[in-house]
């Protein structure tokens, strides 16, 4: 828990300073549940790609506590996220990590929440799924991860990150405007579907996963699975048929050839593929060594508009739940 | 590549010796595609639970090469698997890892295959999805992983592992016999289904994933997704309804409470849940500190019999493919 009145920038700096002051950091665990867990996957991707001294591990919070990694201890940083700060598994994971001596850093919107109380350092974020503010969780996680890399390893990408993040709202606005017709067509074309697959790789797999579990399964009661584009040819591609819908994200980063190969195949054998290409969305304007780390945010914001429209066409608002908020479980 | 004439036990020993002789090992990467990638997840689980000196990472082979982890190098062991030894992404990943200076150990059935040629050490396995021999890939991966842990860290679980592995064929035979009626009912009850979900956690998530992508999507053209039991309550559970089929694996290990919670919920709101419980299958007879590491093998072998029967009831043999073996892609 940190002084609640510090501005977000000061909280972020305090978190990075704490990470810098640790004598050894061998592992960074990114721990959360559901949509917040999905936010952790791009951070793990950043660490895997960039860090020479820290090993990264993204884990569901209940899995993290049950797995109880043998390496978890004083040389670990554990970064956790929960919008409400009340997710019991995430609170338990933070408590467990702190007992083991790890540095715990949490992101939440609610000061004074159980997660806030149990953690060493908190960063409070503002949440609006349709905006890409630099004080929302996805951007803060990227800034925190690169900030730790800069502080501990002298990684120099941070300057490019901030510049890139500042350009994202404009890129999303343009993309939404350019896709207006496609969004309307998508919603009408898919309103009777009982299954919609998502597919991506690299850091964008996170967005595919988030839309599969939080939007299609949870908020639309449409069957779904996030297919990793590299795994597609080793099983899932046999489910492809002319009428099976896919949403595929195409990176401008290291995983673009993997995405390309999957897109070439899926568009040949299904007539119902929606491809969102980072290049076509204008992300090519960003520095080539930073673009893959911010793409998941843009894909997420744009897909939200697609799914808002789909929800309207289906007469099934994204806010409807049959179990969550309706009962104890 | 290793002398092709060495018996499997000598190959395994040679692999473990090579791992022991490395000066530093900071990371172990488990790299493969599809069903072979699924085999890697329990090995990552073992390492996460047991290793104090080595960080573990399971990655799809194309993802591994694109991600190009910054830490990959002389202090890395990269373990790869491909049944035929010809999976191009896995061969490329092995080449890439070796160029980076990592120790490469491969499992394959084909001596002289491209994967065999490119790797430093090979272990040849025998494959029969219905048997659980100690010279098949899942058992060899467990033995290799624990063998490396024993050689480098003095881990003492290996003796229990071999004893447990030797008991598995008998446990599977008994389970198949005891489930005969349930298997027949499952096949008839699910033969018209267009979606079947699988769910598990811990090391068993691997089996859930394998059945979702290799059996249901690939071999039966049934929509599917592997749901992590810890993630279930954070999105996927809203897809649950009285007629939505789930197969859920229940561990005897650290993740049992997570599985229990998911099973309590899913069986309340769906009438079509097949629970396979490690305890009911007789796995409780094994040492408590080893059982969770061998469960995925037993669940895999038993589920194979369920799916053979399902395939028969559907008139859709597990060997049918519309893309694989039919074309270049």
JSON list of N, CA, C and O in Angstrom, two decimals, chain B residues 89-137:
[
{"chain": "B", "resi": 89, "resn": "UNK", "atom": "N", "xyz": [8.94, -26.13, -37.87]},
{"chain": "B", "resi": 89, "resn": "UNK", "atom": "CA", "xyz": [9.14, -25.08, -36.86]},
{"chain": "B", "resi": 89, "resn": "UNK", "atom": "C", "xyz": [10.03, -25.59, -35.71]},
{"chain": "B", "resi": 89, "resn": "UNK", "atom": "O", "xyz": [10.82, -24.84, -35.15]},
{"chain": "B", "resi": 90, "resn": "UNK", "atom": "N", "xyz": [9.87, -26.88, -35.37]},
{"chain": "B", "resi": 90, "resn": "UNK", "atom": "CA", "xyz": [10.65, -27.44, -34.26]},
{"chain": "B", "resi": 90, "resn": "UNK", "atom": "C", "xyz": [12.10, -27.63, -34.68]},
{"chain": "B", "resi": 90, "resn": "UNK", "atom": "O", "xyz": [13.03, -27.38, -33.91]},
{"chain": "B", "resi": 91, "resn": "UNK", "atom": "N", "xyz": [12.30, -28.06, -35.93]},
{"chain": "B", "resi": 91, "resn": "UNK", "atom": "CA", "xyz": [13.66, -28.19, -36.46]},
{"chain": "B", "resi": 91, "resn": "UNK", "atom": "C", "xyz": [14.34, -26.82, -36.47]},
{"chain": "B", "resi": 91, "resn": "UNK", "atom": "O", "xyz": [15.50, -26.67, -36.03]},
{"chain": "B", "resi": 92, "resn": "UNK", "atom": "N", "xyz": [13.61, -25.80, -36.94]},
{"chain": "B", "resi": 92, "resn": "UNK", "atom": "CA", "xyz": [14.16, -24.43, -36.97]},
{"chain": "B", "resi": 92, "resn": "UNK", "atom": "C", "xyz": [14.48, -23.93, -35.56]},
{"chain": "B", "resi": 92, "resn": "UNK", "atom": "O", "xyz": [15.49, -23.27, -35.34]},
{"chain": "B", "resi": 93, "resn": "UNK", "atom": "N", "xyz": [13.61, -24.24, -34.64]},
{"chain": "B", "resi": 93, "resn": "UNK", "atom": "CA", "xyz": [13.82, -23.81, -33.25]},
{"chain": "B", "resi": 93, "resn": "UNK", "atom": "C", "xyz": [15.07, -24.46, -32.68]},
{"chain": "B", "resi": 93, "resn": "UNK", "atom": "O", "xyz": [15.86, -23.81, -31.98]},
{"chain": "B", "resi": 94, "resn": "UNK", "atom": "N", "xyz": [15.27, -25.73, -32.99]},
{"chain": "B", "resi": 94, "resn": "UNK", "atom": "CA", "xyz": [16.46, -26.44, -32.50]},
{"chain": "B", "resi": 94, "resn": "UNK", "atom": "C", "xyz": [17.73, -25.82, -33.10]},
{"chain": "B", "resi": 94, "resn": "UNK", "atom": "O", "xyz": [18.72, -25.61, -32.40]},
{"chain": "B", "resi": 95, "resn": "UNK", "atom": "N", "xyz": [17.67, -25.53, -34.40]},
{"chain": "B", "resi": 95, "resn": "UNK", "atom": "CA", "xyz": [18.83, -24.91, -35.06]},
{"chain": "B", "resi": 95, "resn": "UNK", "atom": "C", "xyz": [19.15, -23.56, -34.42]},
{"chain": "B", "resi": 95, "resn": "UNK", "atom": "O", "xyz": [20.30, -23.25, -34.12]},
{"chain": "B", "resi": 96, "resn": "UNK", "atom": "N", "xyz": [18.11, -22.77, -34.24]},
{"chain": "B", "resi": 96, "resn": "UNK", "atom": "CA", "xyz": [18.24, -21.44, -33.64]},
{"chain": "B", "resi": 96, "resn": "UNK", "atom": "C", "xyz": [18.84, -21.53, -32.24]},
{"chain": "B", "resi": 96, "resn": "UNK", "atom": "O", "xyz": [19.77, -20.80, -31.88]},
{"chain": "B", "resi": 97, "resn": "UNK", "atom": "N", "xyz": [18.33, -22.45, -31.44]},
{"chain": "B", "resi": 97, "resn": "UNK", "atom": "CA", "xyz": [18.81, -22.61, -30.06]},
{"chain": "B", "resi": 97, "resn": "UNK", "atom": "C", "xyz": [20.28, -23.04, -30.05]},
{"chain": "B", "resi": 97, "resn": "UNK", "atom": "O", "xyz": [21.08, -22.56, -29.24]},
{"chain": "B", "resi": 98, "resn": "UNK", "atom": "N", "xyz": [20.62, -23.91, -30.97]},
{"chain": "B", "resi": 98, "resn": "UNK", "atom": "CA", "xyz": [22.00, -24.40, -31.00]},
{"chain": "B", "resi": 98, "resn": "UNK", "atom": "C", "xyz": [22.96, -23.29, -31.44]},
{"chain": "B", "resi": 98, "resn": "UNK", "atom": "O", "xyz": [24.06, -23.16, -30.91]},
{"chain": "B", "resi": 99, "resn": "UNK", "atom": "N", "xyz": [22.52, -22.48, -32.41]},
{"chain": "B", "resi": 99, "resn": "UNK", "atom": "CA", "xyz": [23.33, -21.33, -32.84]},
{"chain": "B", "resi": 99, "resn": "UNK", "atom": "C", "xyz": [23.57, -20.37, -31.68]},
{"chain": "B", "resi": 99, "resn": "UNK", "atom": "O", "xyz": [24.63, -19.74, -31.60]},
{"chain": "B", "resi": 100, "resn": "UNK", "atom": "N", "xyz": [22.59, -20.26, -30.83]},
{"chain": "B", "resi": 100, "resn": "UNK", "atom": "CA", "xyz": [22.72, -19.36, -29.68]},
{"chain": "B", "resi": 100, "resn": "UNK", "atom": "C", "xyz": [23.59, -19.98, -28.57]},
{"chain": "B", "resi": 100, "resn": "UNK", "atom": "O", "xyz": [23.84, -19.36, -27.55]},
{"chain": "B", "resi": 101, "resn": "UNK", "atom": "N", "xyz": [23.99, -21.21, -28.74]},
{"chain": "B", "resi": 101, "resn": "UNK", "atom": "CA", "xyz": [24.88, -21.83, -27.76]},
{"chain": "B", "resi": 101, "resn": "UNK", "atom": "C", "xyz": [24.20, -22.67, -26.71]},
{"chain": "B", "resi": 101, "resn": "UNK", "atom": "O", "xyz": [24.85, -23.17, -25.78]},
{"chain": "B", "resi": 102, "resn": "UNK", "atom": "N", "xyz": [22.89, -22.83, -26.83]},
{"chain": "B", "resi": 102, "resn": "UNK", "atom": "CA", "xyz": [22.15, -23.64, -25.84]},
{"chain": "B", "resi": 102, "resn": "UNK", "atom": "C", "xyz": [22.44, -25.12, -26.04]},
{"chain": "B", "resi": 102, "resn": "UNK", "atom": "O", "xyz": [22.80, -25.56, -27.13]},
{"chain": "B", "resi": 103, "resn": "UNK", "atom": "N", "xyz": [22.28, -25.88, -24.97]},
{"chain": "B", "resi": 103, "resn": "UNK", "atom": "CA", "xyz": [22.31, -27.34, -25.09]},
{"chain": "B", "resi": 103, "resn": "UNK", "atom": "C", "xyz": [20.95, -27.78, -25.62]},
{"chain": "B", "resi": 103, "resn": "UNK", "atom": "O", "xyz": [19.92, -27.46, -25.03]},
{"chain": "B", "resi": 104, "resn": "UNK", "atom": "N", "xyz": [20.94, -28.50, -26.74]},
{"chain": "B", "resi": 104, "resn": "UNK", "atom": "CA", "xyz": [19.67, -28.95, -27.33]},
{"chain": "B", "resi": 104, "resn": "UNK", "atom": "C", "xyz": [19.49, -30.45, -27.13]},
{"chain": "B", "resi": 104, "resn": "UNK", "atom": "O", "xyz": [20.37, -31.24, -27.48]},
{"chain": "B", "resi": 105, "resn": "UNK", "atom": "N", "xyz": [18.37, -30.81, -26.57]},
{"chain": "B", "resi": 105, "resn": "UNK", "atom": "CA", "xyz": [18.01, -32.22, -26.35]},
{"chain": "B", "resi": 105, "resn": "UNK", "atom": "C", "xyz": [16.68, -32.44, -27.04]},
{"chain": "B", "resi": 105, "resn": "UNK", "atom": "O", "xyz": [15.72, -31.72, -26.77]},
{"chain": "B", "resi": 106, "resn": "UNK", "atom": "N", "xyz": [16.62, -33.44, -27.92]},
{"chain": "B", "resi": 106, "resn": "UNK", "atom": "CA", "xyz": [15.34, -33.67, -28.62]},
{"chain": "B", "resi": 106, "resn": "UNK", "atom": "C", "xyz": [14.80, -35.07, -28.34]},
{"chain": "B", "resi": 106, "resn": "UNK", "atom": "O", "xyz": [15.56, -36.01, -28.10]},
{"chain": "B", "resi": 107, "resn": "UNK", "atom": "N", "xyz": [13.50, -35.16, -28.37]},
{"chain": "B", "resi": 107, "resn": "UNK", "atom": "CA", "xyz": [12.80, -36.44, -28.32]},
{"chain": "B", "resi": 107, "resn": "UNK", "atom": "C", "xyz": [12.10, -36.63, -29.65]},
{"chain": "B", "resi": 107, "resn": "UNK", "atom": "O", "xyz": [11.39, -35.74, -30.12]},
{"chain": "B", "resi": 108, "resn": "UNK", "atom": "N", "xyz": [12.31, -37.77, -30.27]},
{"chain": "B", "resi": 108, "resn": "UNK", "atom": "CA", "xyz": [11.67, -38.08, -31.54]},
{"chain": "B", "resi": 108, "resn": "UNK", "atom": "C", "xyz": [11.62, -39.60, -31.70]},
{"chain": "B", "resi": 108, "resn": "UNK", "atom": "O", "xyz": [12.34, -40.32, -31.01]},
{"chain": "B", "resi": 109, "resn": "UNK", "atom": "N", "xyz": [10.76, -40.05, -32.61]},
{"chain": "B", "resi": 109, "resn": "UNK", "atom": "CA", "xyz": [10.72, -41.51, -32.85]},
{"chain": "B", "resi": 109, "resn": "UNK", "atom": "C", "xyz": [11.65, -41.91, -33.99]},
{"chain": "B", "resi": 109, "resn": "UNK", "atom": "O", "xyz": [11.89, -43.09, -34.19]},
{"chain": "B", "resi": 110, "resn": "UNK", "atom": "N", "xyz": [12.12, -40.93, -34.77]},
{"chain": "B", "resi": 110, "resn": "UNK", "atom": "CA", "xyz": [12.83, -41.26, -36.01]},
{"chain": "B", "resi": 110, "resn": "UNK", "atom": "C", "xyz": [14.31, -40.85, -35.97]},
{"chain": "B", "resi": 110, "resn": "UNK", "atom": "O", "xyz": [14.64, -39.67, -36.09]},
{"chain": "B", "resi": 111, "resn": "UNK", "atom": "N", "xyz": [15.17, -41.84, -35.81]},
{"chain": "B", "resi": 111, "resn": "UNK", "atom": "CA", "xyz": [16.61, -41.60, -35.91]},
{"chain": "B", "resi": 111, "resn": "UNK", "atom": "C", "xyz": [16.93, -41.16, -37.34]},
{"chain": "B", "resi": 111, "resn": "UNK", "atom": "O", "xyz": [16.36, -41.69, -38.29]},
{"chain": "B", "resi": 112, "resn": "UNK", "atom": "N", "xyz": [17.80, -40.17, -37.44]},
{"chain": "B", "resi": 112, "resn": "UNK", "atom": "CA", "xyz": [18.17, -39.67, -38.77]},
{"chain": "B", "resi": 112, "resn": "UNK", "atom": "C", "xyz": [17.20, -38.63, -39.31]},
{"chain": "B", "resi": 112, "resn": "UNK", "atom": "O", "xyz": [17.41, -38.10, -40.41]},
{"chain": "B", "resi": 113, "resn": "UNK", "atom": "N", "xyz": [16.16, -38.30, -38.58]},
{"chain": "B", "resi": 113, "resn": "UNK", "atom": "CA", "xyz": [15.22, -37.25, -39.02]},
{"chain": "B", "resi": 113, "resn": "UNK", "atom": "C", "xyz": [15.89, -35.88, -38.89]},
{"chain": "B", "resi": 113, "resn": "UNK", "atom": "O", "xyz": [16.90, -35.73, -38.19]},
{"chain": "B", "resi": 114, "resn": "UNK", "atom": "N", "xyz": [15.34, -34.85, -39.57]},
{"chain": "B", "resi": 114, "resn": "UNK", "atom": "CA", "xyz": [15.97, -33.52, -39.50]},
{"chain": "B", "resi": 114, "resn": "UNK", "atom": "C", "xyz": [16.16, -33.02, -38.07]},
{"chain": "B", "resi": 114, "resn": "UNK", "atom": "O", "xyz": [17.20, -32.44, -37.74]},
{"chain": "B", "resi": 115, "resn": "UNK", "atom": "N", "xyz": [15.19, -33.26, -37.20]},
{"chain": "B", "resi": 115, "resn": "UNK", "atom": "CA", "xyz": [15.33, -32.79, -35.81]},
{"chain": "B", "resi": 115, "resn": "UNK", "atom": "C", "xyz": [16.47, -33.53, -35.12]},
{"chain": "B", "resi": 115, "resn": "UNK", "atom": "O", "xyz": [17.26, -32.92, -34.38]},
{"chain": "B", "resi": 116, "resn": "UNK", "atom": "N", "xyz": [16.54, -34.81, -35.36]},
{"chain": "B", "resi": 116, "resn": "UNK", "atom": "CA", "xyz": [17.63, -35.63, -34.80]},
{"chain": "B", "resi": 116, "resn": "UNK", "atom": "C", "xyz": [18.98, -35.08, -35.27]},
{"chain": "B", "resi": 116, "resn": "UNK", "atom": "O", "xyz": [19.92, -34.94, -34.48]},
{"chain": "B", "resi": 117, "resn": "UNK", "atom": "N", "xyz": [19.07, -34.77, -36.56]},
{"chain": "B", "resi": 117, "resn": "UNK", "atom": "CA", "xyz": [20.34, -34.32, -37.14]},
{"chain": "B", "resi": 117, "resn": "UNK", "atom": "C", "xyz": [20.80, -32.99, -36.54]},
{"chain": "B", "resi": 117, "resn": "UNK", "atom": "O", "xyz": [22.00, -32.75, -36.37]},
{"chain": "B", "resi": 118, "resn": "UNK", "atom": "N", "xyz": [19.87, -32.12, -36.27]},
{"chain": "B", "resi": 118, "resn": "UNK", "atom": "CA", "xyz": [20.24, -30.75, -35.90]},
{"chain": "B", "resi": 118, "resn": "UNK", "atom": "C", "xyz": [20.56, -30.61, -34.41]},
{"chain": "B", "resi": 118, "resn": "UNK", "atom": "O", "xyz": [21.26, -29.67, -34.00]},
{"chain": "B", "resi": 119, "resn": "UNK", "atom": "N", "xyz": [20.10, -31.56, -33.60]},
{"chain": "B", "resi": 119, "resn": "UNK", "atom": "CA", "xyz": [20.24, -31.41, -32.15]},
{"chain": "B", "resi": 119, "resn": "UNK", "atom": "C", "xyz": [21.51, -32.07, -31.63]},
{"chain": "B", "resi": 119, "resn": "UNK", "atom": "O", "xyz": [22.08, -32.95, -32.28]},
{"chain": "B", "resi": 120, "resn": "UNK", "atom": "N", "xyz": [21.92, -31.63, -30.46]},
{"chain": "B", "resi": 120, "resn": "UNK", "atom": "CA", "xyz": [23.13, -32.16, -29.86]},
{"chain": "B", "resi": 120, "resn": "UNK", "atom": "C", "xyz": [22.91, -33.57, -29.32]},
{"chain": "B", "resi": 120, "resn": "UNK", "atom": "O", "xyz": [23.71, -34.46, -29.51]},
{"chain": "B", "resi": 121, "resn": "UNK", "atom": "N", "xyz": [21.78, -33.74, -28.63]},
{"chain": "B", "resi": 121, "resn": "UNK", "atom": "CA", "xyz": [21.46, -35.02, -27.98]},
{"chain": "B", "resi": 121, "resn": "UNK", "atom": "C", "xyz": [20.06, -35.45, -28.40]},
{"chain": "B", "resi": 121, "resn": "UNK", "atom": "O", "xyz": [19.14, -34.64, -28.40]},
{"chain": "B", "resi": 122, "resn": "UNK", "atom": "N", "xyz": [19.91, -36.72, -28.72]},
{"chain": "B", "resi": 122, "resn": "UNK", "atom": "CA", "xyz": [18.57, -37.23, -29.08]},
{"chain": "B", "resi": 122, "resn": "UNK", "atom": "C", "xyz": [18.19, -38.39, -28.18]},
{"chain": "B", "resi": 122, "resn": "UNK", "atom": "O", "xyz": [19.05, -39.19, -27.78]},
{"chain": "B", "resi": 123, "resn": "UNK", "atom": "N", "xyz": [16.91, -38.46, -27.91]},
{"chain": "B", "resi": 123, "resn": "UNK", "atom": "CA", "xyz": [16.34, -39.62, -27.22]},
{"chain": "B", "resi": 123, "resn": "UNK", "atom": "C", "xyz": [15.22, -40.14, -28.12]},
{"chain": "B", "resi": 123, "resn": "UNK", "atom": "O", "xyz": [14.31, -39.40, -28.47]},
{"chain": "B", "resi": 124, "resn": "UNK", "atom": "N", "xyz": [15.32, -41.39, -28.51]},
{"chain": "B", "resi": 124, "resn": "UNK", "atom": "CA", "xyz": [14.31, -41.98, -29.40]},
{"chain": "B", "resi": 124, "resn": "UNK", "atom": "C", "xyz": [13.24, -42.66, -28.55]},
{"chain": "B", "resi": 124, "resn": "UNK", "atom": "O", "xyz": [13.56, -43.47, -27.67]},
{"chain": "B", "resi": 125, "resn": "UNK", "atom": "N", "xyz": [11.99, -42.32, -28.82]},
{"chain": "B", "resi": 125, "resn": "UNK", "atom": "CA", "xyz": [10.93, -42.93, -28.03]},
{"chain": "B", "resi": 125, "resn": "UNK", "atom": "C", "xyz": [10.02, -43.79, -28.90]},
{"chain": "B", "resi": 125, "resn": "UNK", "atom": "O", "xyz": [10.02, -43.69, -30.12]},
{"chain": "B", "resi": 126, "resn": "UNK", "atom": "N", "xyz": [9.26, -44.64, -28.23]},
{"chain": "B", "resi": 126, "resn": "UNK", "atom": "CA", "xyz": [8.27, -45.50, -28.89]},
{"chain": "B", "resi": 126, "resn": "UNK", "atom": "C", "xyz": [6.90, -44.89, -28.61]},
{"chain": "B", "resi": 126, "resn": "UNK", "atom": "O", "xyz": [6.62, -44.54, -27.47]},
{"chain": "B", "resi": 127, "resn": "UNK", "atom": "N", "xyz": [6.05, -44.80, -29.61]},
{"chain": "B", "resi": 127, "resn": "UNK", "atom": "CA", "xyz": [4.77, -44.13, -29.40]},
{"chain": "B", "resi": 127, "resn": "UNK", "atom": "C", "xyz": [3.58, -45.06, -29.58]},
{"chain": "B", "resi": 127, "resn": "UNK", "atom": "O", "xyz": [3.42, -45.69, -30.62]},
{"chain": "B", "resi": 128, "resn": "UNK", "atom": "N", "xyz": [2.75, -45.11, -28.55]},
{"chain": "B", "resi": 128, "resn": "UNK", "atom": "CA", "xyz": [1.47, -45.81, -28.62]},
{"chain": "B", "resi": 128, "resn": "UNK", "atom": "C", "xyz": [0.53, -45.07, -27.68]},
{"chain": "B", "resi": 128, "resn": "UNK", "atom": "O", "xyz": [0.68, -45.16, -26.45]},
{"chain": "B", "resi": 129, "resn": "UNK", "atom": "N", "xyz": [-0.44, -44.33, -28.25]},
{"chain": "B", "resi": 129, "resn": "UNK", "atom": "CA", "xyz": [-1.26, -43.44, -27.40]},
{"chain": "B", "resi": 129, "resn": "UNK", "atom": "C", "xyz": [-2.08, -44.17, -26.35]},
{"chain": "B", "resi": 129, "resn": "UNK", "atom": "O", "xyz": [-2.59, -43.55, -25.42]},
{"chain": "B", "resi": 130, "resn": "UNK", "atom": "N", "xyz": [-2.23, -45.51, -26.49]},
{"chain": "B", "resi": 130, "resn": "UNK", "atom": "CA", "xyz": [-3.06, -46.23, -25.53]},
{"chain": "B", "resi": 130, "resn": "UNK", "atom": "C", "xyz": [-2.26, -46.91, -24.44]},
{"chain": "B", "resi": 130, "resn": "UNK", "atom": "O", "xyz": [-2.81, -47.47, -23.51]},
{"chain": "B", "resi": 131, "resn": "UNK", "atom": "N", "xyz": [-0.92, -46.92, -24.59]},
{"chain": "B", "resi": 131, "resn": "UNK", "atom": "CA", "xyz": [-0.09, -47.54, -23.57]},
{"chain": "B", "resi": 131, "resn": "UNK", "atom": "C", "xyz": [0.68, -46.45, -22.83]},
{"chain": "B", "resi": 131, "resn": "UNK", "atom": "O", "xyz": [0.86, -45.36, -23.34]},
{"chain": "B", "resi": 132, "resn": "UNK", "atom": "N", "xyz": [1.13, -46.76, -21.67]},
{"chain": "B", "resi": 132, "resn": "UNK", "atom": "CA", "xyz": [1.95, -45.80, -20.93]},
{"chain": "B", "resi": 132, "resn": "UNK", "atom": "C", "xyz": [3.29, -46.43, -20.63]},
{"chain": "B", "resi": 132, "resn": "UNK", "atom": "O", "xyz": [3.59, -46.78, -19.49]},
{"chain": "B", "resi": 133, "resn": "UNK", "atom": "N", "xyz": [4.08, -46.59, -21.65]},
{"chain": "B", "resi": 133, "resn": "UNK", "atom": "CA", "xyz": [5.39, -47.20, -21.45]},
{"chain": "B", "resi": 133, "resn": "UNK", "atom": "C", "xyz": [6.37, -46.14, -20.95]},
{"chain": "B", "resi": 133, "resn": "UNK", "atom": "O", "xyz": [6.23, -44.96, -21.24]},
{"chain": "B", "resi": 134, "resn": "UNK", "atom": "N", "xyz": [7.39, -46.59, -20.24]},
{"chain": "B", "resi": 134, "resn": "UNK", "atom": "CA", "xyz": [8.38, -45.64, -19.71]},
{"chain": "B", "resi": 134, "resn": "UNK", "atom": "C", "xyz": [9.34, -45.18, -20.79]},
{"chain": "B", "resi": 134, "resn": "UNK", "atom": "O", "xyz": [10.17, -44.32, -20.54]},
{"chain": "B", "resi": 135, "resn": "UNK", "atom": "N", "xyz": [9.23, -45.75, -22.00]},
{"chain": "B", "resi": 135, "resn": "UNK", "atom": "CA", "xyz": [10.04, -45.23, -23.11]},
{"chain": "B", "resi": 135, "resn": "UNK", "atom": "C", "xyz": [9.20, -44.49, -24.15]},
{"chain": "B", "resi": 135, "resn": "UNK", "atom": "O", "xyz": [9.61, -44.32, -25.28]},
{"chain": "B", "resi": 136, "resn": "UNK", "atom": "N", "xyz": [8.00, -44.02, -23.75]},
{"chain": "B", "resi": 136, "resn": "UNK", "atom": "CA", "xyz": [7.21, -43.14, -24.59]},
{"chain": "B", "resi": 136, "resn": "UNK", "atom": "C", "xyz": [7.48, -41.69, -24.14]},
{"chain": "B", "resi": 136, "resn": "UNK", "atom": "O", "xyz": [8.00, -41.45, -23.05]},
{"chain": "B", "resi": 137, "resn": "UNK", "atom": "N", "xyz": [7.12, -40.74, -25.00]},
{"chain": "B", "resi": 137, "resn": "UNK", "atom": "CA", "xyz": [7.53, -39.35, -24.77]},
{"chain": "B", "resi": 137, "resn": "UNK", "atom": "C", "xyz": [7.08, -38.75, -23.42]},
{"chain": "B", "resi": 137, "resn": "UNK", "atom": "O", "xyz": [7.90, -38.13, -22.74]}
]
